[in-house]
Amino acid sequence: MIITKSREEIELMRESALVVSRTLGMLASEIKPGVTTLQLDKLAEEYIREQGAIPGFLGLYDFPNTLCMSPNAQVVHGIPNSTPLQEGDIISIDCGAIKEGFYGDHAYTFPIGEISEETSKLLKVTKESLYVGIEQLRVGNRVGDVGYAIQKYCEDHGYGVVRELVGHGLGKTMHEDPEMPNYGQRGRGKKFVEGMVVAIEPMINQGTKRIKQLKDGWTILTADNKPSAHFEHDVAIIDGKPELLSTFKYIYDALGVTSTEEDKFRSKAYD
């Protein structure tokens, strides 16, 4: 069952999403060769709590940490550890927070120093596909419209679209209806309605769409060990159209990046 949110609830969810956005922005300044994912995880937990929120992933389904940190061929759900990041790596950082009873949940894949042109293209296309999907989140459209748009965009570039892992509705629990696959058929699936809030999150592989899981029960890898990218936003439907609740602005501020990619999906400016 889809749980719609009032305008007041959506604004509370925006605050939860922005806790995550600011946390990812803080981490953007700390990510460099030699830093361990465990160090970054500790910084994130402290920063989330300083914002009057609690880590949304810590203990969820018995997950042991604040962040899911998935480098290179890891797709998602990587567990932070003491292995230092290296020049040329990429790393997906997925972060969740709970504030005023609502979840925020989004992700960004960071390059570590200079990365290959091939991998840079994977990150670019995956992030672009996120906005291609968000464009379809409108009253009257269906889940399949978002999935089809993301799938076509990425497969047209020769990439594999993961099937087993999907986006989801978001609210007072981390995972609500509807599931939001990154593949599908136009005009199929649940219909979008006013007040929906979802997390859209393309998980796109440089090679095969197939995946495998490590014995830790969490970490998901590409089956061919080629890199994977992951970007995620929290989005509400307001006045029939998609409205971003999360933002990559704080990441871009830290990295000195200028971007207008969010402008058409955002009615409020963030400090």
Short mmCIF file of the C-alpha atoms (twelve columns), coordinates in Angstrom:
data_MODEL
# 
_entry.id   MODEL 
# 
loop_
_atom_site.group_PDB 
_atom_site.id 
_atom_site.type_symbol 
_atom_site.label_atom_id 
_atom_site.label_alt_id 
_atom_site.label_comp_id 
_atom_site.label_asym_id 
_atom_site.label_seq_id 
_atom_site.Cartn_x 
_atom_site.Cartn_y 
_atom_site.Cartn_z 
_atom_site.pdbx_PDB_model_num 
ATOM 1   C CA . MET A 1   0.000  0.000   0.000   1 
ATOM 2   C CA . ILE A 2   1.314  3.441   -0.950  1 
ATOM 3   C CA . ILE A 3   1.406  5.802   2.050   1 
ATOM 4   C CA . THR A 4   0.975  9.381   0.828   1 
ATOM 5   C CA . LYS A 5   2.316  12.292  2.871   1 
ATOM 6   C CA . SER A 6   0.818  15.682  3.722   1 
ATOM 7   C CA . ARG A 7   2.696  18.876  2.819   1 
ATOM 8   C CA . GLU A 8   3.745  19.170  6.460   1 
ATOM 9   C CA . GLU A 9   5.085  15.610  6.491   1 
ATOM 10  C CA . ILE A 10  6.941  16.195  3.235   1 
ATOM 11  C CA . GLU A 11  8.679  19.210  4.783   1 
ATOM 12  C CA . LEU A 12  9.741  17.050  7.735   1 
ATOM 13  C CA . MET A 13  11.068 14.512  5.239   1 
ATOM 14  C CA . ARG A 14  12.964 17.283  3.471   1 
ATOM 15  C CA . GLU A 15  14.738 18.014  6.753   1 
ATOM 16  C CA . SER A 16  15.652 14.325  7.147   1 
ATOM 17  C CA . ALA A 17  16.923 14.223  3.574   1 
ATOM 18  C CA . LEU A 18  19.013 17.344  4.137   1 
ATOM 19  C CA . VAL A 19  20.689 15.764  7.170   1 
ATOM 20  C CA . VAL A 20  21.952 13.123  4.738   1 
ATOM 21  C CA . SER A 21  22.806 15.729  2.080   1 
ATOM 22  C CA . ARG A 22  24.928 17.723  4.519   1 
ATOM 23  C CA . THR A 23  26.598 14.546  5.776   1 
ATOM 24  C CA . LEU A 24  27.599 13.534  2.254   1 
ATOM 25  C CA . GLY A 25  28.873 17.064  1.692   1 
ATOM 26  C CA . MET A 26  31.020 16.841  4.829   1 
ATOM 27  C CA . LEU A 27  32.401 13.491  3.700   1 
ATOM 28  C CA . ALA A 28  33.248 14.881  0.251   1 
ATOM 29  C CA . SER A 29  35.988 16.961  1.870   1 
ATOM 30  C CA . GLU A 30  37.399 13.936  3.718   1 
ATOM 31  C CA . ILE A 31  37.513 11.374  0.902   1 
ATOM 32  C CA . LYS A 32  41.060 10.952  -0.351  1 
ATOM 33  C CA . PRO A 33  43.687 8.243   -0.873  1 
ATOM 34  C CA . GLY A 34  44.805 6.689   2.420   1 
ATOM 35  C CA . VAL A 35  41.569 7.291   4.307   1 
ATOM 36  C CA . THR A 36  39.677 4.198   5.434   1 
ATOM 37  C CA . THR A 37  35.952 3.691   5.069   1 
ATOM 38  C CA . LEU A 38  35.771 2.956   8.797   1 
ATOM 39  C CA . GLN A 39  37.180 6.418   9.538   1 
ATOM 40  C CA . LEU A 40  34.580 8.008   7.260   1 
ATOM 41  C CA . ASP A 41  31.838 5.961   8.891   1 
ATOM 42  C CA . LYS A 42  32.746 7.299   12.344  1 
ATOM 43  C CA . LEU A 43  32.762 10.881  11.076  1 
ATOM 44  C CA . ALA A 44  29.325 10.381  9.524   1 
ATOM 45  C CA . GLU A 45  27.775 8.960   12.688  1 
ATOM 46  C CA . GLU A 46  29.062 11.863  14.777  1 
ATOM 47  C CA . TYR A 47  27.895 14.444  12.231  1 
ATOM 48  C CA . ILE A 48  24.399 12.964  11.907  1 
ATOM 49  C CA . ARG A 49  23.961 13.012  15.683  1 
ATOM 50  C CA . GLU A 50  25.225 16.617  15.849  1 
ATOM 51  C CA . GLN A 51  22.323 17.544  13.546  1 
ATOM 52  C CA . GLY A 52  19.773 16.182  16.016  1 
ATOM 53  C CA . ALA A 53  19.178 13.019  14.008  1 
ATOM 54  C CA . ILE A 54  20.132 9.373   14.384  1 
ATOM 55  C CA . PRO A 55  21.825 7.127   11.811  1 
ATOM 56  C CA . GLY A 56  19.150 5.414   9.760   1 
ATOM 57  C CA . PHE A 57  21.169 2.367   8.709   1 
ATOM 58  C CA . LEU A 58  22.906 1.531   12.002  1 
ATOM 59  C CA . GLY A 59  21.180 -1.601  13.299  1 
ATOM 60  C CA . LEU A 60  18.581 -1.619  10.504  1 
ATOM 61  C CA . TYR A 61  18.110 -5.294  9.584   1 
ATOM 62  C CA . ASP A 62  21.198 -5.769  11.841  1 
ATOM 63  C CA . PHE A 63  23.465 -3.715  9.558   1 
ATOM 64  C CA . PRO A 64  26.568 -2.928  11.679  1 
ATOM 65  C CA . ASN A 65  27.439 0.606   10.542  1 
ATOM 66  C CA . THR A 66  26.190 4.098   9.722   1 
ATOM 67  C CA . LEU A 67  27.164 4.052   6.044   1 
ATOM 68  C CA . CYS A 68  26.999 1.527   3.239   1 
ATOM 69  C CA . MET A 69  30.356 2.037   1.509   1 
ATOM 70  C CA . SER A 70  30.900 0.154   -1.727  1 
ATOM 71  C CA . PRO A 71  34.142 0.688   -3.688  1 
ATOM 72  C CA . ASN A 72  34.820 -0.220  -7.304  1 
ATOM 73  C CA . ALA A 73  33.096 -3.531  -8.205  1 
ATOM 74  C CA . GLN A 74  30.928 -3.430  -5.084  1 
ATOM 75  C CA . VAL A 75  27.433 -2.344  -6.116  1 
ATOM 76  C CA . VAL A 76  25.831 -1.572  -2.729  1 
ATOM 77  C CA . HIS A 77  25.705 -2.593  0.956   1 
ATOM 78  C CA . GLY A 78  29.467 -2.652  1.469   1 
ATOM 79  C CA . ILE A 79  30.531 -2.740  5.131   1 
ATOM 80  C CA . PRO A 80  33.085 -0.103  6.230   1 
ATOM 81  C CA . ASN A 81  36.521 -1.530  7.029   1 
ATOM 82  C CA . SER A 82  40.144 -0.576  7.660   1 
ATOM 83  C CA . THR A 83  41.361 -0.875  4.048   1 
ATOM 84  C CA . PRO A 84  42.660 2.521   2.826   1 
ATOM 85  C CA . LEU A 85  41.131 4.051   -0.284  1 
ATOM 86  C CA . GLN A 86  43.502 4.291   -3.235  1 
ATOM 87  C CA . GLU A 87  44.021 6.720   -6.082  1 
ATOM 88  C CA . GLY A 88  41.813 5.710   -9.006  1 
ATOM 89  C CA . ASP A 89  39.146 4.018   -6.873  1 
ATOM 90  C CA . ILE A 90  35.497 4.981   -6.893  1 
ATOM 91  C CA . ILE A 91  33.200 4.546   -3.907  1 
ATOM 92  C CA . SER A 92  29.435 4.612   -3.509  1 
ATOM 93  C CA . ILE A 93  28.426 6.101   -0.155  1 
ATOM 94  C CA . ASP A 94  24.816 5.408   0.824   1 
ATOM 95  C CA . CYS A 95  23.634 7.211   3.953   1 
ATOM 96  C CA . GLY A 96  20.413 7.254   5.967   1 
ATOM 97  C CA . ALA A 97  19.173 9.388   8.849   1 
ATOM 98  C CA . ILE A 98  16.037 9.631   10.976  1 
ATOM 99  C CA . LYS A 99  14.750 12.982  12.184  1 
ATOM 100 C CA . GLU A 100 11.291 13.743  13.601  1 
ATOM 101 C CA . GLY A 101 10.372 10.126  12.907  1 
ATOM 102 C CA . PHE A 102 11.044 10.230  9.136   1 
ATOM 103 C CA . TYR A 103 13.858 8.735   7.080   1 
ATOM 104 C CA . GLY A 104 16.195 10.423  4.665   1 
ATOM 105 C CA . ASP A 105 18.175 8.113   2.367   1 
ATOM 106 C CA . HIS A 106 20.392 8.908   -0.555  1 
ATOM 107 C CA . ALA A 107 23.706 8.102   -2.171  1 
ATOM 108 C CA . TYR A 108 26.557 9.417   -4.295  1 
ATOM 109 C CA . THR A 109 29.483 7.707   -6.009  1 
ATOM 110 C CA . PHE A 110 32.754 9.575   -5.493  1 
ATOM 111 C CA . PRO A 111 35.958 9.338   -7.537  1 
ATOM 112 C CA . ILE A 112 39.138 8.999   -5.472  1 
ATOM 113 C CA . GLY A 113 41.671 11.297  -7.098  1 
ATOM 114 C CA . GLU A 114 42.105 10.770  -10.830 1 
ATOM 115 C CA . ILE A 115 40.034 7.945   -12.303 1 
ATOM 116 C CA . SER A 116 40.031 6.415   -15.773 1 
ATOM 117 C CA . GLU A 117 38.048 8.024   -18.563 1 
ATOM 118 C CA . GLU A 118 35.990 4.838   -18.893 1 
ATOM 119 C CA . THR A 119 35.010 4.863   -15.227 1 
ATOM 120 C CA . SER A 120 34.335 8.598   -15.291 1 
ATOM 121 C CA . LYS A 121 31.845 8.025   -18.092 1 
ATOM 122 C CA . LEU A 122 30.084 5.342   -16.036 1 
ATOM 123 C CA . LEU A 123 29.608 7.802   -13.166 1 
ATOM 124 C CA . LYS A 124 28.399 10.531  -15.520 1 
ATOM 125 C CA . VAL A 125 25.837 8.368   -17.300 1 
ATOM 126 C CA . THR A 126 24.551 6.798   -14.072 1 
ATOM 127 C CA . LYS A 127 23.984 10.211  -12.489 1 
ATOM 128 C CA . GLU A 128 22.314 11.493  -15.639 1 
ATOM 129 C CA . SER A 129 20.007 8.479   -15.632 1 
ATOM 130 C CA . LEU A 130 18.845 9.399   -12.121 1 
ATOM 131 C CA . TYR A 131 17.412 12.677  -13.424 1 
ATOM 132 C CA . VAL A 132 16.016 10.970  -16.531 1 
ATOM 133 C CA . GLY A 133 14.068 8.740   -14.133 1 
ATOM 134 C CA . ILE A 134 13.000 11.570  -11.821 1 
ATOM 135 C CA . GLU A 135 11.497 13.399  -14.812 1 
ATOM 136 C CA . GLN A 136 8.953  10.577  -15.124 1 
ATOM 137 C CA . LEU A 137 7.778  10.812  -11.489 1 
ATOM 138 C CA . ARG A 138 4.523  12.636  -12.229 1 
ATOM 139 C CA . VAL A 139 0.896  12.107  -11.299 1 
ATOM 140 C CA . GLY A 140 -0.670 9.731   -13.826 1 
ATOM 141 C CA . ASN A 141 2.586  8.043   -14.789 1 
ATOM 142 C CA . ARG A 142 3.511  4.611   -13.472 1 
ATOM 143 C CA . VAL A 143 6.467  2.845   -11.874 1 
ATOM 144 C CA . GLY A 144 7.386  1.289   -15.212 1 
ATOM 145 C CA . ASP A 145 7.803  4.733   -16.794 1 
ATOM 146 C CA . VAL A 146 10.641 5.595   -14.400 1 
ATOM 147 C CA . GLY A 147 12.258 2.175   -14.720 1 
ATOM 148 C CA . TYR A 148 12.025 2.173   -18.516 1 
ATOM 149 C CA . ALA A 149 13.592 5.639   -18.785 1 
ATOM 150 C CA . ILE A 150 16.575 4.687   -16.602 1 
ATOM 151 C CA . GLN A 151 17.041 1.312   -18.270 1 
ATOM 152 C CA . LYS A 152 16.955 2.674   -21.811 1 
ATOM 153 C CA . TYR A 153 19.331 5.530   -21.037 1 
ATOM 154 C CA . CYS A 154 21.928 3.241   -19.452 1 
ATOM 155 C CA . GLU A 155 21.593 0.299   -21.830 1 
ATOM 156 C CA . ASP A 156 21.930 2.683   -24.793 1 
ATOM 157 C CA . HIS A 157 25.399 3.419   -23.376 1 
ATOM 158 C CA . GLY A 158 26.181 -0.300  -23.125 1 
ATOM 159 C CA . TYR A 159 25.841 -0.662  -19.353 1 
ATOM 160 C CA . GLY A 160 24.232 -3.378  -17.248 1 
ATOM 161 C CA . VAL A 161 21.192 -2.433  -15.149 1 
ATOM 162 C CA . VAL A 162 20.961 -4.394  -11.889 1 
ATOM 163 C CA . ARG A 163 17.644 -6.221  -11.524 1 
ATOM 164 C CA . GLU A 164 17.709 -7.639  -7.993  1 
ATOM 165 C CA . LEU A 165 18.068 -4.289  -6.191  1 
ATOM 166 C CA . VAL A 166 15.564 -1.448  -6.522  1 
ATOM 167 C CA . GLY A 167 14.530 1.942   -5.191  1 
ATOM 168 C CA . HIS A 168 11.568 2.247   -2.862  1 
ATOM 169 C CA . GLY A 169 8.951  4.351   -1.147  1 
ATOM 170 C CA . LEU A 170 10.185 6.250   1.891   1 
ATOM 171 C CA . GLY A 171 8.604  7.578   5.078   1 
ATOM 172 C CA . LYS A 172 8.463  6.530   8.716   1 
ATOM 173 C CA . THR A 173 10.073 3.274   7.615   1 
ATOM 174 C CA . MET A 174 13.042 2.923   5.298   1 
ATOM 175 C CA . HIS A 175 11.308 0.752   2.737   1 
ATOM 176 C CA . GLU A 176 7.695  1.442   1.778   1 
ATOM 177 C CA . ASP A 177 5.630  0.743   -1.305  1 
ATOM 178 C CA . PRO A 178 6.136  1.043   -4.164  1 
ATOM 179 C CA . GLU A 179 9.311  -0.723  -5.200  1 
ATOM 180 C CA . MET A 180 11.078 1.405   -7.839  1 
ATOM 181 C CA . PRO A 181 13.054 -0.805  -10.248 1 
ATOM 182 C CA . ASN A 182 15.591 0.740   -12.612 1 
ATOM 183 C CA . TYR A 183 14.105 -1.259  -15.475 1 
ATOM 184 C CA . GLY A 184 10.582 -1.846  -16.725 1 
ATOM 185 C CA . GLN A 185 7.898  -1.245  -19.313 1 
ATOM 186 C CA . ARG A 186 6.189  2.063   -19.926 1 
ATOM 187 C CA . GLY A 187 2.632  2.242   -18.666 1 
ATOM 188 C CA . ARG A 188 3.046  -0.707  -16.285 1 
ATOM 189 C CA . GLY A 189 3.099  -0.877  -12.503 1 
ATOM 190 C CA . LYS A 190 1.562  1.210   -9.743  1 
ATOM 191 C CA . LYS A 191 0.295  4.663   -10.677 1 
ATOM 192 C CA . PHE A 192 1.902  7.739   -9.149  1 
ATOM 193 C CA . VAL A 193 -0.275 9.965   -6.969  1 
ATOM 194 C CA . GLU A 194 0.054  13.309  -5.221  1 
ATOM 195 C CA . GLY A 195 2.009  13.145  -1.944  1 
ATOM 196 C CA . MET A 196 4.130  10.105  -2.765  1 
ATOM 197 C CA . VAL A 197 7.751  10.105  -1.585  1 
ATOM 198 C CA . VAL A 198 10.233 7.694   -3.134  1 
ATOM 199 C CA . ALA A 199 13.951 7.022   -3.260  1 
ATOM 200 C CA . ILE A 200 15.076 6.597   -6.877  1 
ATOM 201 C CA . GLU A 201 18.518 4.965   -7.105  1 
ATOM 202 C CA . PRO A 202 20.060 3.673   -10.330 1 
ATOM 203 C CA . MET A 203 22.647 0.943   -9.697  1 
ATOM 204 C CA . ILE A 204 24.490 0.582   -12.981 1 
ATOM 205 C CA . ASN A 205 27.360 -1.741  -13.905 1 
ATOM 206 C CA . GLN A 206 30.087 -1.109  -16.443 1 
ATOM 207 C CA . GLY A 207 29.712 -4.685  -17.665 1 
ATOM 208 C CA . THR A 208 27.161 -7.375  -16.951 1 
ATOM 209 C CA . LYS A 209 23.928 -6.687  -15.077 1 
ATOM 210 C CA . ARG A 210 24.525 -9.839  -13.026 1 
ATOM 211 C CA . ILE A 211 25.611 -9.628  -9.400  1 
ATOM 212 C CA . LYS A 212 26.914 -11.835 -6.585  1 
ATOM 213 C CA . GLN A 213 26.996 -11.548 -2.797  1 
ATOM 214 C CA . LEU A 214 29.894 -11.915 -0.379  1 
ATOM 215 C CA . LYS A 215 29.727 -14.334 2.541   1 
ATOM 216 C CA . ASP A 216 29.251 -11.382 4.928   1 
ATOM 217 C CA . GLY A 217 25.587 -11.465 3.878   1 
ATOM 218 C CA . TRP A 218 25.604 -7.808  2.821   1 
ATOM 219 C CA . THR A 219 28.127 -6.807  0.186   1 
ATOM 220 C CA . ILE A 220 26.869 -7.004  -3.399  1 
ATOM 221 C CA . LEU A 221 29.435 -7.224  -6.236  1 
ATOM 222 C CA . THR A 222 29.270 -7.237  -10.006 1 
ATOM 223 C CA . ALA A 223 29.565 -10.788 -11.326 1 
ATOM 224 C CA . ASP A 224 32.416 -9.802  -13.679 1 
ATOM 225 C CA . ASN A 225 34.227 -7.587  -11.108 1 
ATOM 226 C CA . LYS A 226 33.882 -4.494  -13.294 1 
ATOM 227 C CA . PRO A 227 33.018 -1.167  -11.617 1 
ATOM 228 C CA . SER A 228 29.503 -0.194  -10.584 1 
ATOM 229 C CA . ALA A 229 28.006 3.252   -9.875  1 
ATOM 230 C CA . HIS A 230 25.110 4.259   -7.623  1 
ATOM 231 C CA . PHE A 231 23.326 7.596   -7.218  1 
ATOM 232 C CA . GLU A 232 20.150 8.210   -5.212  1 
ATOM 233 C CA . HIS A 233 17.726 11.050  -4.454  1 
ATOM 234 C CA . ASP A 234 14.624 11.382  -2.278  1 
ATOM 235 C CA . VAL A 235 11.770 12.790  -4.357  1 
ATOM 236 C CA . ALA A 236 8.194  13.829  -3.543  1 
ATOM 237 C CA . ILE A 237 5.295  14.460  -5.890  1 
ATOM 238 C CA . ILE A 238 3.999  17.976  -5.220  1 
ATOM 239 C CA . ASP A 239 1.415  19.633  -7.462  1 
ATOM 240 C CA . GLY A 240 1.681  16.625  -9.739  1 
ATOM 241 C CA . LYS A 241 5.426  17.045  -10.386 1 
ATOM 242 C CA . PRO A 242 8.692  15.721  -8.921  1 
ATOM 243 C CA . GLU A 243 10.255 17.779  -6.127  1 
ATOM 244 C CA . LEU A 244 13.737 16.939  -4.842  1 
ATOM 245 C CA . LEU A 245 13.952 16.662  -1.069  1 
ATOM 246 C CA . SER A 246 17.658 15.761  -1.092  1 
ATOM 247 C CA . THR A 247 20.434 17.642  -2.845  1 
ATOM 248 C CA . PHE A 248 23.991 17.107  -4.054  1 
ATOM 249 C CA . LYS A 249 24.683 20.843  -3.530  1 
ATOM 250 C CA . TYR A 250 26.775 20.306  -0.403  1 
ATOM 251 C CA . ILE A 251 28.926 17.748  -2.219  1 
ATOM 252 C CA . TYR A 252 29.440 20.149  -5.106  1 
ATOM 253 C CA . ASP A 253 30.260 23.019  -2.745  1 
ATOM 254 C CA . ALA A 254 32.968 20.863  -1.146  1 
ATOM 255 C CA . LEU A 255 34.372 19.791  -4.499  1 
ATOM 256 C CA . GLY A 256 34.137 23.185  -6.203  1 
ATOM 257 C CA . VAL A 257 31.654 21.911  -8.796  1 
ATOM 258 C CA . THR A 258 29.052 24.125  -10.486 1 
ATOM 259 C CA . SER A 259 25.856 22.344  -11.531 1 
ATOM 260 C CA . THR A 260 22.310 23.215  -12.607 1 
ATOM 261 C CA . GLU A 261 21.110 19.599  -12.855 1 
ATOM 262 C CA . GLU A 262 18.734 19.875  -9.882  1 
ATOM 263 C CA . ASP A 263 17.202 23.257  -10.704 1 
ATOM 264 C CA . LYS A 264 14.104 22.042  -12.549 1 
ATOM 265 C CA . PHE A 265 13.246 19.619  -9.731  1 
ATOM 266 C CA . ARG A 266 13.745 21.965  -6.790  1 
ATOM 267 C CA . SER A 267 11.443 24.763  -5.577  1 
ATOM 268 C CA . LYS A 268 13.561 25.754  -2.560  1 
ATOM 269 C CA . ALA A 269 17.122 27.038  -2.408  1 
ATOM 270 C CA . TYR A 270 19.407 25.562  0.243   1 
ATOM 271 C CA . ASP A 271 21.986 27.484  2.258   1 
# 
